């Protein structure tokens, strides 16, 4: 059964007729031709398909496109502006935060969404006292916990954590975290 | 995946009458569980009624000084909500210990309560499962059952309820507000989920087409001294082997009041009323915590692979209550 929807992907509007079973991930990859988000497990367990949906990081494999008519979607590709890499992209390159690269677009979008969450004062399971006022800060443990929805089967974690830490410390990841 | 019709209604009553006419229809909120189950072929609704924009997505104070949580509030928004963090920290902690950040950003309060078990046989359509296909048998009783129930199970099903949030809400006396074909009702959360009995296909007492619109928390002051402790096989992003939510009111070293609920041990969040009764009016001590935990676990019936859950649950109860008695002083 088909439905007509509009998705705004990386700043560009797309009108599509989709089967109601189409996920946002499949709409992006198979219909719009944006292969930046990857299909890893297709069950919401690996995070390779992570995109920002109306500004928040989600698993695009578990969202039916029909339920998000008019939504704003940002992929890793869309984080780049005017052909310039996002600071989070650059930090992953500088810190060698990947091996095969398959999980990387999901990791990068997730990291950008995560810094926004930290900036908004959201606690995590690694936060000592959820009742406390103020920001949880961003220890390595906080990064590991907050990024646990993104698996890297090459186990590049030892470089992913410093890559995110560097981008966070240099303050640019947060500013550029919204929709392009 | 079977084709399905997507519907969205402007109001609650329209939604309820739409789904009432479609016995194989289901509600869609965040979708994080049902979309997966549809991909697996475990669920195959003819129609999905999208309720994500239909129920409230905010947290507000109630007339009695408690809190009403709209069913569409996402797990991440609820965990970050200031009122929840300060007055009901066990709920925030439970939410933050569940799933991943991406899933919490989509998953809703109503959907979290109605998520299905993660029993491997339920999710595998090639194996018998009474919950998925009534009468086909239970593969877990003689199979891989280390994650399964030790309390309240039946010969038909030994699955556990997977929610962390619901365990914390069970400890904190929450009510679930629903709208159905017969109007509105307010259900104590302890009565929402069922034990499997001979009808394991029914997770809850809700009727077809009955929609959760909100969860209400009472204004109980000592719930600010509450905690959620979860034991799992890895540090993050895993379901509970055993979890404990508890709240305690301590004065001069005596337990004035206490609430305890267990996760990962039964077909529903398990309110530990026997342990609570044993502790009221007793002095704070590890020996008393242990004795109360043992009273609650007396009825436990382990399967071939999950006897470890009995001492684990006892120890996690003792540890959680010990933490609360320190902080409550």
mmCIF file of C-alpha atoms in Angstrom, chain A residues 1 3 19-23 42-47 50 53 56-59 61-64 66-69 106 110 117 121-125 127-135 144-151, chain B residues 1-6 8 28 30-36 38-40 46 48 50 52-53 74 76-77 79-80 82 85-87 89-90 92-93 96-97 99-106 224 230 232 235-237:
data_model
loop_
_atom_site.group_PDB
_atom_site.id
_atom_site.type_symbol
_atom_site.label_atom_id
_atom_site.label_comp_id
_atom_site.label_asym_id
_atom_site.label_seq_id
_atom_site.Cartn_x
_atom_site.Cartn_y
_atom_site.Cartn_z
ATOM 1 C CA UNK A 1 0.000 0.000 0.000
ATOM 2 C CA UNK A 3 1.575 6.696 0.480
ATOM 3 C CA UNK A 19 5.140 1.524 0.207
ATOM 4 C CA UNK A 20 4.025 1.854 3.853
ATOM 5 C CA UNK A 21 6.640 -0.801 4.755
ATOM 6 C CA UNK A 22 9.539 1.418 3.598
ATOM 7 C CA UNK A 23 11.829 2.504 6.412
ATOM 8 C CA UNK A 42 18.492 -3.695 10.109
ATOM 9 C CA UNK A 43 17.097 -4.334 13.632
ATOM 10 C CA UNK A 44 18.196 -1.268 15.610
ATOM 11 C CA UNK A 45 21.093 -3.030 17.280
ATOM 12 C CA UNK A 46 24.189 -1.697 15.500
ATOM 13 C CA UNK A 47 23.618 2.030 14.890
ATOM 14 C CA UNK A 50 21.865 6.525 12.551
ATOM 15 C CA UNK A 53 15.426 12.963 12.537
ATOM 16 C CA UNK A 56 17.592 13.917 17.140
ATOM 17 C CA UNK A 57 19.653 10.801 16.511
ATOM 18 C CA UNK A 58 17.570 7.729 15.731
ATOM 19 C CA UNK A 59 17.900 4.308 14.063
ATOM 20 C CA UNK A 61 16.011 1.213 10.055
ATOM 21 C CA UNK A 62 13.256 1.151 12.706
ATOM 22 C CA UNK A 63 11.222 4.101 11.457
ATOM 23 C CA UNK A 64 8.564 3.792 8.770
ATOM 24 C CA UNK A 66 5.142 7.079 6.101
ATOM 25 C CA UNK A 67 4.995 7.993 9.789
ATOM 26 C CA UNK A 68 7.459 10.869 9.268
ATOM 27 C CA UNK A 69 5.929 12.827 6.410
ATOM 28 C CA UNK A 106 26.470 6.352 11.876
ATOM 29 C CA UNK A 110 25.439 9.787 16.564
ATOM 30 C CA UNK A 117 22.140 15.979 24.245
ATOM 31 C CA UNK A 121 21.993 18.738 30.246
ATOM 32 C CA UNK A 122 20.718 15.210 29.659
ATOM 33 C CA UNK A 123 22.164 12.685 32.126
ATOM 34 C CA UNK A 124 23.268 9.166 31.151
ATOM 35 C CA UNK A 125 23.644 5.800 32.856
ATOM 36 C CA UNK A 127 26.211 9.949 35.361
ATOM 37 C CA UNK A 128 26.897 9.611 39.087
ATOM 38 C CA UNK A 129 23.746 11.344 40.368
ATOM 39 C CA UNK A 130 20.835 11.958 38.004
ATOM 40 C CA UNK A 131 19.164 14.247 40.558
ATOM 41 C CA UNK A 132 22.101 16.685 40.558
ATOM 42 C CA UNK A 133 21.737 20.047 38.862
ATOM 43 C CA UNK A 134 24.046 21.076 36.050
ATOM 44 C CA UNK A 135 25.791 19.342 33.208
ATOM 45 C CA UNK A 144 31.357 5.168 25.942
ATOM 46 C CA UNK A 145 27.941 4.898 27.594
ATOM 47 C CA UNK A 146 26.278 7.495 25.385
ATOM 48 C CA UNK A 147 27.709 5.925 22.213
ATOM 49 C CA UNK A 148 26.811 2.332 23.155
ATOM 50 C CA UNK A 149 24.179 2.239 20.408
ATOM 51 C CA UNK A 150 26.916 2.369 17.753
ATOM 52 C CA UNK A 151 28.884 -0.821 17.309
ATOM 53 C CA UNK B 1 6.805 -8.154 5.817
ATOM 54 C CA UNK B 2 3.093 -8.288 5.181
ATOM 55 C CA UNK B 3 1.577 -5.167 3.569
ATOM 56 C CA UNK B 4 -0.339 -2.990 5.985
ATOM 57 C CA UNK B 5 -2.572 0.061 5.871
ATOM 58 C CA UNK B 6 -1.311 3.186 7.649
ATOM 59 C CA UNK B 8 -3.686 8.522 11.453
ATOM 60 C CA UNK B 28 2.150 2.589 16.235
ATOM 61 C CA UNK B 30 7.855 5.186 18.379
ATOM 62 C CA UNK B 31 7.884 1.888 16.504
ATOM 63 C CA UNK B 32 11.193 0.662 17.920
ATOM 64 C CA UNK B 33 9.750 -2.727 18.895
ATOM 65 C CA UNK B 34 6.790 -3.273 16.552
ATOM 66 C CA UNK B 35 8.728 -2.389 13.377
ATOM 67 C CA UNK B 36 11.358 -4.922 14.351
ATOM 68 C CA UNK B 38 7.047 -6.930 11.772
ATOM 69 C CA UNK B 39 10.399 -7.418 10.014
ATOM 70 C CA UNK B 40 10.849 -10.694 11.898
ATOM 71 C CA UNK B 46 -3.232 -5.411 8.720
ATOM 72 C CA UNK B 48 -1.207 0.495 11.974
ATOM 73 C CA UNK B 50 -0.209 6.109 14.334
ATOM 74 C CA UNK B 52 2.502 9.354 18.256
ATOM 75 C CA UNK B 53 0.990 12.805 17.764
ATOM 76 C CA UNK B 74 9.907 9.864 24.640
ATOM 77 C CA UNK B 76 14.949 10.273 26.521
ATOM 78 C CA UNK B 77 12.786 13.303 27.336
ATOM 79 C CA UNK B 79 14.766 10.511 31.661
ATOM 80 C CA UNK B 80 16.016 14.106 31.338
ATOM 81 C CA UNK B 82 13.932 17.693 35.983
ATOM 82 C CA UNK B 85 15.148 13.254 38.160
ATOM 83 C CA UNK B 86 14.601 14.961 41.501
ATOM 84 C CA UNK B 87 11.314 13.440 42.737
ATOM 85 C CA UNK B 89 15.071 9.296 40.284
ATOM 86 C CA UNK B 90 14.514 5.516 39.966
ATOM 87 C CA UNK B 92 15.150 8.311 35.247
ATOM 88 C CA UNK B 93 17.816 5.729 36.150
ATOM 89 C CA UNK B 96 18.833 5.523 31.129
ATOM 90 C CA UNK B 97 19.803 1.896 31.708
ATOM 91 C CA UNK B 99 18.233 0.391 25.161
ATOM 92 C CA UNK B 100 20.488 2.922 23.380
ATOM 93 C CA UNK B 101 20.278 6.697 23.022
ATOM 94 C CA UNK B 102 18.912 6.342 19.479
ATOM 95 C CA UNK B 103 16.123 4.025 20.630
ATOM 96 C CA UNK B 104 15.281 6.198 23.657
ATOM 97 C CA UNK B 105 14.877 9.168 21.304
ATOM 98 C CA UNK B 106 12.069 7.348 19.449
ATOM 99 C CA UNK B 224 12.883 11.150 45.931
ATOM 100 C CA UNK B 230 20.310 -3.334 36.884
ATOM 101 C CA UNK B 232 23.292 -7.355 32.766
ATOM 102 C CA UNK B 235 28.008 -2.569 30.756
ATOM 103 C CA UNK B 236 25.506 -0.977 28.407
ATOM 104 C CA UNK B 237 22.747 -1.673 25.886
#
